Coordinates of C-alpha atoms in Angstrom, one line a residue:
M1 CA 35.4 4.5 3.9
N2 CA 33.7 3.3 6.9
Y3 CA 31.2 6.1 8.0
Q4 CA 29.4 5.7 11.2
P5 CA 26.8 8.3 11.8
D6 CA 25.9 9.7 15.3
R7 CA 22.7 8.0 16.2
S8 CA 22.2 10.2 19.0
K9 CA 20.9 12.7 16.7
Y10 CA 17.8 10.5 15.8
P11 CA 14.6 10.9 17.7
A12 CA 14.0 9.1 21.0
K13 CA 10.8 7.0 21.4
K14 CA 7.8 8.3 23.3
A15 CA 6.1 6.3 25.9
D16 CA 3.4 5.1 23.3
G17 CA 6.3 3.7 21.0
T18 CA 6.0 6.5 18.5
L19 CA 9.0 8.6 17.4
D20 CA 9.6 12.0 19.3
I21 CA 9.7 14.1 16.4
D22 CA 9.1 18.0 16.9
L23 CA 9.1 19.7 13.4
T24 CA 9.2 23.2 15.0
S25 CA 12.7 22.5 16.4
G26 CA 14.0 23.0 12.8
K27 CA 15.8 19.6 13.2
Y28 CA 13.5 17.8 11.1
L29 CA 11.7 18.2 8.0
K30 CA 9.0 16.8 5.9
L31 CA 9.6 15.6 2.3
W32 CA 6.9 13.9 0.1
H33 CA 8.2 11.3 -2.4
G34 CA 5.9 10.7 -5.1
P35 CA 3.1 9.8 -6.0
N36 CA 4.3 9.6 -9.8
H37 CA 3.0 7.7 -12.9
P38 CA 4.3 6.0 -14.8
G39 CA 6.9 4.0 -12.8
I40 CA 7.8 1.0 -10.9
T41 CA 6.4 2.2 -7.6
G42 CA 3.6 4.1 -9.5
N43 CA 0.6 5.8 -7.8
M44 CA 2.0 5.7 -4.3
S45 CA 3.9 8.0 -2.0
V46 CA 6.0 7.8 0.9
E47 CA 5.8 10.6 3.5
L48 CA 9.6 11.1 4.6
T49 CA 10.8 12.7 7.8
V50 CA 14.5 13.6 7.5
C51 CA 17.3 14.9 9.7
G52 CA 19.9 16.3 7.3
D53 CA 20.0 14.1 4.4
E54 CA 19.0 10.8 6.2
V55 CA 15.5 9.3 6.7
V56 CA 14.2 8.8 10.4
E57 CA 10.7 7.8 9.4
G58 CA 8.9 6.9 6.4
K59 CA 5.0 6.4 6.0
V60 CA 3.6 4.8 3.0
H61 CA 0.5 6.4 1.5
V62 CA -1.8 4.7 -1.1
G63 CA -5.4 5.4 -2.2
Y64 CA -4.6 7.2 -5.5
L65 CA -6.4 4.7 -7.7
H66 CA -9.6 3.8 -5.8
R67 CA -10.2 0.8 -8.1
G68 CA -11.9 -1.6 -5.6
F69 CA -11.4 -4.6 -8.0
E70 CA -12.6 -7.1 -5.4
K71 CA -16.0 -5.3 -4.7
L72 CA -16.7 -4.7 -8.2
M73 CA -16.4 -8.3 -8.9
E74 CA -19.1 -9.3 -6.5
R75 CA -21.6 -7.4 -8.7
R76 CA -20.9 -9.0 -12.0
S77 CA -21.2 -12.6 -13.4
F78 CA -18.2 -15.0 -13.4
I79 CA -17.2 -14.1 -17.1
Q80 CA -17.8 -10.5 -16.7
C81 CA -14.9 -10.4 -14.0
F82 CA -12.2 -11.2 -16.5
P83 CA -12.0 -7.7 -17.9
I84 CA -11.6 -6.7 -14.4
V85 CA -9.1 -9.0 -12.9
C86 CA -6.2 -8.4 -15.5
R87 CA -6.3 -4.8 -14.5
I88 CA -5.1 -5.7 -11.0
C89 CA -1.6 -5.8 -12.3
V90 CA -0.9 -4.0 -15.5
P91 CA 2.5 -5.1 -16.3
E92 CA 1.7 -8.9 -15.6
P93 CA -2.0 -9.2 -16.0
D94 CA -2.0 -12.7 -17.2
F95 CA -1.3 -14.3 -13.6
N96 CA -4.7 -12.7 -12.4
E97 CA -6.5 -14.4 -15.4
Y98 CA -5.0 -17.7 -14.5
C99 CA -5.6 -17.6 -10.7
Y100 CA -9.1 -16.8 -11.1
A101 CA -9.8 -19.0 -13.9
A102 CA -8.1 -21.9 -11.8
A103 CA -10.4 -21.0 -8.8
I104 CA -13.5 -21.2 -10.9
E105 CA -12.4 -24.7 -12.6
E106 CA -11.9 -26.1 -9.0
L107 CA -15.0 -25.2 -7.8
S108 CA -17.1 -26.0 -10.9
G109 CA -15.3 -29.4 -11.7
V110 CA -14.3 -28.1 -15.3
V111 CA -11.1 -30.2 -16.4
V112 CA -8.6 -28.2 -18.4
P113 CA -7.2 -30.1 -21.6
E114 CA -3.3 -30.8 -21.5
R115 CA -2.4 -28.6 -24.5
A116 CA -4.2 -25.7 -22.5
H117 CA -1.9 -26.2 -19.6
W118 CA 1.1 -25.9 -21.6
I119 CA 0.0 -22.7 -23.5
R120 CA -0.7 -21.3 -20.1
T121 CA 2.4 -21.9 -18.8
M122 CA 4.0 -20.3 -21.8
I123 CA 2.0 -17.3 -21.4
L124 CA 2.9 -16.8 -17.6
E125 CA 6.4 -17.0 -18.5
M126 CA 6.1 -14.5 -21.3
G127 CA 4.5 -12.1 -18.7
R128 CA 7.1 -12.7 -16.2
I129 CA 9.7 -11.8 -18.6
N130 CA 7.9 -8.7 -19.4
S131 CA 7.6 -7.6 -15.8
Y132 CA 11.1 -8.1 -15.2
L133 CA 12.3 -6.1 -18.2
M134 CA 10.2 -3.1 -16.8
Y135 CA 11.8 -3.6 -13.4
L136 CA 15.2 -3.7 -14.7
G137 CA 14.8 -0.4 -16.7
G138 CA 13.3 1.1 -13.6
Q139 CA 16.0 -0.1 -11.3
A140 CA 18.8 1.6 -13.6
G141 CA 16.8 4.5 -14.1
A142 CA 16.5 5.3 -10.4
L143 CA 20.3 5.4 -10.6
G144 CA 20.7 7.6 -13.6
Q145 CA 21.4 4.7 -16.1
G146 CA 18.6 5.5 -18.8
V147 CA 20.0 3.5 -21.4
I148 CA 19.1 0.3 -19.5
G149 CA 15.5 1.2 -19.8
Q150 CA 15.5 2.1 -23.5
W151 CA 17.1 -1.7 -24.1
T152 CA 14.8 -3.4 -21.9
T153 CA 11.6 -1.3 -23.3
Y154 CA 12.9 -2.6 -26.9
V155 CA 12.7 -6.3 -26.0
R156 CA 9.6 -5.9 -24.0
D157 CA 7.9 -4.3 -27.0
L158 CA 9.1 -7.5 -29.1
M159 CA 7.5 -9.5 -26.5
L160 CA 4.1 -7.5 -26.5
D161 CA 4.3 -8.1 -30.4
R162 CA 4.0 -12.0 -29.5
F163 CA 1.3 -11.2 -27.1
E164 CA -0.7 -9.2 -29.8
E165 CA -0.2 -11.9 -32.4
L166 CA -1.6 -14.7 -30.0
T167 CA -4.2 -12.7 -28.2
G168 CA -5.0 -9.6 -30.3
A169 CA -3.9 -7.3 -27.5
R170 CA -0.8 -5.8 -26.2
I171 CA -1.6 -5.1 -22.7
Y172 CA -4.8 -6.6 -21.2
H173 CA -4.9 -10.2 -23.0
M174 CA -8.0 -11.8 -21.6
F175 CA -6.8 -15.2 -23.1
I176 CA -6.9 -17.4 -20.1
L177 CA -10.5 -18.2 -19.7
P178 CA -12.4 -21.0 -17.3
G179 CA -11.8 -24.2 -19.4
G180 CA -8.6 -23.5 -21.1
V181 CA -7.3 -20.6 -23.4
R182 CA -9.4 -18.6 -25.9
D183 CA -7.5 -19.9 -28.9
D184 CA -4.7 -22.1 -30.3
L185 CA -1.1 -20.8 -31.2
P186 CA -1.0 -19.0 -34.7
E187 CA 0.9 -20.7 -37.5
G188 CA 4.7 -20.1 -37.1
F189 CA 4.3 -18.7 -33.7
K190 CA 7.0 -20.9 -32.1
D191 CA 9.6 -19.9 -34.6
R192 CA 8.7 -16.0 -34.0
L193 CA 8.8 -16.6 -30.4
E194 CA 12.1 -18.2 -30.4
A195 CA 13.4 -15.2 -32.7
T196 CA 12.2 -12.8 -29.7
L197 CA 13.9 -14.9 -27.0
K198 CA 17.2 -14.6 -28.9
E199 CA 16.8 -10.8 -28.8
V200 CA 16.3 -11.1 -25.0
D201 CA 19.3 -13.2 -24.6
A202 CA 21.4 -10.6 -26.5
V203 CA 20.0 -7.7 -24.3
L204 CA 20.6 -9.5 -21.0
K205 CA 24.1 -9.9 -21.8
D206 CA 24.4 -6.0 -22.5
V207 CA 22.5 -5.3 -19.3
H208 CA 24.8 -7.6 -17.3
D209 CA 28.0 -5.6 -18.8
V210 CA 26.8 -2.3 -18.6
M211 CA 24.6 -2.2 -15.5
F212 CA 25.8 -4.9 -13.1
K213 CA 29.7 -4.4 -13.9
N214 CA 29.4 -0.5 -13.6
A215 CA 31.2 0.8 -10.6
V216 CA 28.8 3.5 -9.8
F217 CA 25.9 1.1 -9.9
K218 CA 27.7 -1.2 -7.7
R219 CA 28.7 1.5 -5.1
R220 CA 25.1 2.7 -5.0
T221 CA 23.4 -0.7 -4.4
I222 CA 25.9 -3.2 -2.9
G223 CA 25.2 -3.3 0.9
V224 CA 22.2 -0.7 0.6
G225 CA 18.8 -1.9 1.2
Y226 CA 19.4 -4.8 3.3
I227 CA 16.8 -7.4 4.2
D228 CA 17.4 -9.3 7.3
P229 CA 16.6 -13.4 6.5
A230 CA 14.8 -13.3 9.7
W231 CA 12.2 -10.7 8.3
V232 CA 11.2 -13.1 5.7
D233 CA 8.5 -15.0 7.6
E234 CA 7.8 -12.2 9.8
Y235 CA 6.9 -9.9 7.0
G236 CA 5.5 -12.4 4.6
I237 CA 8.3 -11.8 2.0
T238 CA 8.1 -13.9 -1.1
G239 CA 9.8 -14.1 -4.5
P240 CA 13.0 -12.6 -5.5
N241 CA 13.0 -10.5 -2.3
A242 CA 13.1 -13.5 -0.4
R243 CA 15.3 -15.5 -2.8
A244 CA 18.0 -12.7 -2.7
A245 CA 18.1 -13.1 1.1
G246 CA 18.9 -16.9 0.8
V247 CA 15.5 -18.2 1.2
A248 CA 14.4 -20.6 -1.5
K249 CA 10.7 -19.5 -1.7
D250 CA 9.1 -20.4 -5.2
V251 CA 5.6 -21.8 -5.5
R252 CA 6.4 -23.3 -9.0
K253 CA 9.0 -25.5 -7.2
D254 CA 7.3 -25.8 -3.8
Q255 CA 3.7 -26.6 -4.9
P256 CA 3.9 -27.0 -8.7
Y257 CA 0.8 -26.0 -10.8
L258 CA 0.2 -26.3 -14.6
V259 CA 3.3 -28.1 -16.2
Y260 CA 6.1 -26.8 -14.1
D261 CA 6.6 -30.4 -12.4
Q262 CA 7.6 -31.4 -16.1
L263 CA 10.1 -28.7 -16.5
D264 CA 13.8 -28.6 -15.4
F265 CA 14.6 -25.7 -13.5
E266 CA 16.0 -24.6 -9.8
P267 CA 15.0 -21.3 -8.5
V268 CA 17.6 -18.4 -8.3
V269 CA 18.8 -17.9 -4.8
D270 CA 21.4 -15.5 -3.5
H271 CA 22.6 -14.2 -0.2
G272 CA 23.6 -10.5 -0.6
S273 CA 19.9 -9.3 0.3
D274 CA 20.7 -5.8 -0.9
I275 CA 19.7 -3.8 -3.9
Y276 CA 22.1 -5.1 -6.0
T277 CA 21.5 -8.8 -5.3
R278 CA 17.9 -8.4 -5.8
A279 CA 18.4 -6.9 -9.3
D280 CA 20.9 -9.7 -10.1
V281 CA 18.3 -12.4 -9.0
R282 CA 15.8 -10.9 -11.3
R283 CA 18.1 -10.6 -14.1
R284 CA 18.9 -14.3 -13.7
D285 CA 15.3 -15.0 -13.5
V286 CA 14.9 -13.7 -16.8
A287 CA 17.6 -15.9 -18.3
M288 CA 15.7 -18.8 -16.4
S289 CA 12.3 -18.0 -17.8
V290 CA 13.8 -18.0 -21.3
D291 CA 15.2 -21.4 -20.9
L292 CA 11.6 -22.5 -19.3
L293 CA 10.1 -21.1 -22.6
R294 CA 12.2 -23.0 -24.9
Q295 CA 11.6 -26.2 -22.8
I296 CA 7.9 -25.4 -23.3
L297 CA 8.2 -25.2 -27.0
A298 CA 10.2 -28.4 -27.3
K299 CA 7.7 -30.4 -24.9
M300 CA 4.3 -28.8 -25.8
P301 CA 1.9 -31.3 -27.6
N302 CA 1.4 -30.4 -31.2
E303 CA -2.0 -30.8 -31.3
G304 CA -5.2 -31.3 -29.2
P305 CA -8.0 -29.2 -27.8
V306 CA -7.3 -26.0 -25.9
M307 CA -10.9 -25.3 -24.3
A308 CA -13.0 -27.5 -22.3
K309 CA -16.7 -27.7 -23.0
L310 CA -18.5 -25.1 -20.7
P311 CA -22.3 -24.2 -20.0
N312 CA -23.7 -20.9 -21.1
V313 CA -21.0 -18.8 -19.3
L314 CA -23.8 -15.8 -19.2
H315 CA -25.8 -17.6 -16.9
W316 CA -23.3 -19.9 -15.2
Q317 CA -24.0 -20.8 -11.7
I318 CA -21.0 -22.3 -9.6
P319 CA -21.7 -24.5 -6.9
R320 CA -21.4 -23.3 -3.2
G321 CA -17.7 -23.4 -2.1
E322 CA -14.4 -21.7 -1.5
T323 CA -10.8 -22.4 -2.7
Y324 CA -7.6 -20.7 -2.6
I325 CA -5.4 -20.6 -5.8
R326 CA -1.7 -19.6 -5.6
G327 CA 1.4 -19.2 -7.9
E328 CA 4.5 -17.5 -8.4
C329 CA 4.5 -14.2 -10.3
S330 CA 7.5 -11.9 -11.0
R331 CA 7.1 -10.4 -7.4
G332 CA 6.7 -13.5 -5.5
E333 CA 3.4 -15.7 -4.1
Y334 CA 0.1 -14.6 -5.7
G335 CA -3.2 -16.0 -4.7
F336 CA -7.1 -15.7 -5.2
Y337 CA -9.3 -16.7 -2.6
L338 CA -12.8 -17.3 -4.1
V339 CA -16.1 -17.9 -2.4
T340 CA -19.2 -18.8 -4.1
D341 CA -22.8 -19.2 -2.9
G342 CA -24.4 -21.1 -5.9
S343 CA -25.3 -17.9 -7.6
R344 CA -24.3 -16.4 -11.0
F345 CA -21.8 -13.8 -9.2
P346 CA -18.8 -14.4 -6.9
R347 CA -19.9 -14.2 -3.1
R348 CA -16.4 -13.0 -2.3
V349 CA -13.0 -12.5 -4.2
N350 CA -9.7 -11.6 -2.3
V351 CA -6.4 -11.2 -4.1
R352 CA -3.3 -11.7 -2.1
G353 CA -0.5 -9.8 -4.1
P354 CA 3.0 -9.5 -2.8
S355 CA 3.2 -5.9 -3.3
Y356 CA 0.9 -5.2 -0.1
T357 CA 3.6 -6.5 2.5
H358 CA 6.5 -5.4 0.3
A359 CA 5.4 -1.9 -0.3
M360 CA 3.8 -1.2 3.0
T361 CA 5.3 -2.7 6.1
L362 CA 8.6 -3.9 4.8
L363 CA 9.5 -0.7 3.1
E364 CA 8.5 1.6 6.2
R365 CA 11.0 -0.5 8.3
M366 CA 13.6 -0.6 5.7
I367 CA 13.5 3.0 4.8
V368 CA 14.7 4.4 8.4
N369 CA 18.4 5.5 8.2
T370 CA 18.5 5.6 4.5
N371 CA 19.9 8.5 2.6
I372 CA 17.4 10.7 0.6
S373 CA 19.4 10.0 -2.5
D374 CA 18.8 6.1 -2.2
V375 CA 15.1 6.4 -1.5
A376 CA 14.1 5.7 -5.2
A377 CA 16.2 2.8 -5.5
L378 CA 15.2 1.2 -2.6
M379 CA 11.5 1.4 -3.4
V380 CA 12.0 0.0 -6.9
S381 CA 14.2 -2.8 -5.5
L382 CA 11.2 -4.3 -3.8
H383 CA 9.2 -4.4 -7.3
T384 CA 5.8 -3.4 -6.2
Y385 CA 2.7 -2.6 -8.2
P386 CA 0.2 -0.5 -6.5
P387 CA -3.0 -1.7 -8.2
E388 CA -2.4 -4.9 -6.2
I389 CA -2.8 -3.0 -3.0
E390 CA -5.8 -0.9 -3.9
R391 CA -7.8 -3.9 -4.9

């Protein structure tokens, strides 16, 4: 079927560029999608204007969290900020810990031990897998495949067991600190992590067979939610959203950090640029992270310090300066801009999370002419976390 809707039914633009929508005409209707919690899109909502069952305009509304992380950090010492930064992204908190710690280390001149670099990289890849597993369950659930979320939650819980064993916590780990990591690996940890990776491998195969080979899932996602590759630079699109559009953006490869230059991998790139392709790129990213973890476990030094010698962190004064630290999280490029003035507190912290551009300007452009039934799947396919926006 090749259905071509009559675009003459959609509103013309006024002289100021806004759409000419007259709600009193009965032709258009306002609907609100969200906010909902928990969920991949979480505490955000989209104000939809529909004509029949097609969206003619969508406006993203945030502000339901009111967290203000960046301002809070200006009133706390450098070490007191760590319980704050991990909450900027709940499903993948460790990346905030790394970026903030690396920024402090660069400005203060702290040299991190080699073994700590390997452990940090291991933690970030474990967190990446957790984030993707949550996404895959959410993407399938948005289209009625609830069993996928049960499978991915199961193996995600196994990975959280490893985090709890390593850090003492399941969600907010606060394990990556300035100078290195809080402790070494527990005895037998590598073997237990490998056992968890085998479980992830098995579930990934089932997800591929049940989700990606499903005729309904294909019909609902292939060709839907297309991102034009020309938009990548225009909207600052990064991560899987860019790689699914054929643009190979991955900070781990473009500007290697930690020990990624010692690992053998190539970013997953595809060209479909629709909901299906973005989901498949992330599924393949999970498999790549599993392989990276196995490389890390094989190459990591068996002994050595994991924490550099630091001054009294309660009275730590970082020299005046500024820096920007970036890396590749599960949603794309993630960065921390840190300014210090020689005092015990950060002068300014700015977090650049990919969720801001993906969930705001990009979604508002993509959602036009979308069918109401596809809105949830489209939102989830961009893989955004609202706390990154309300920071």
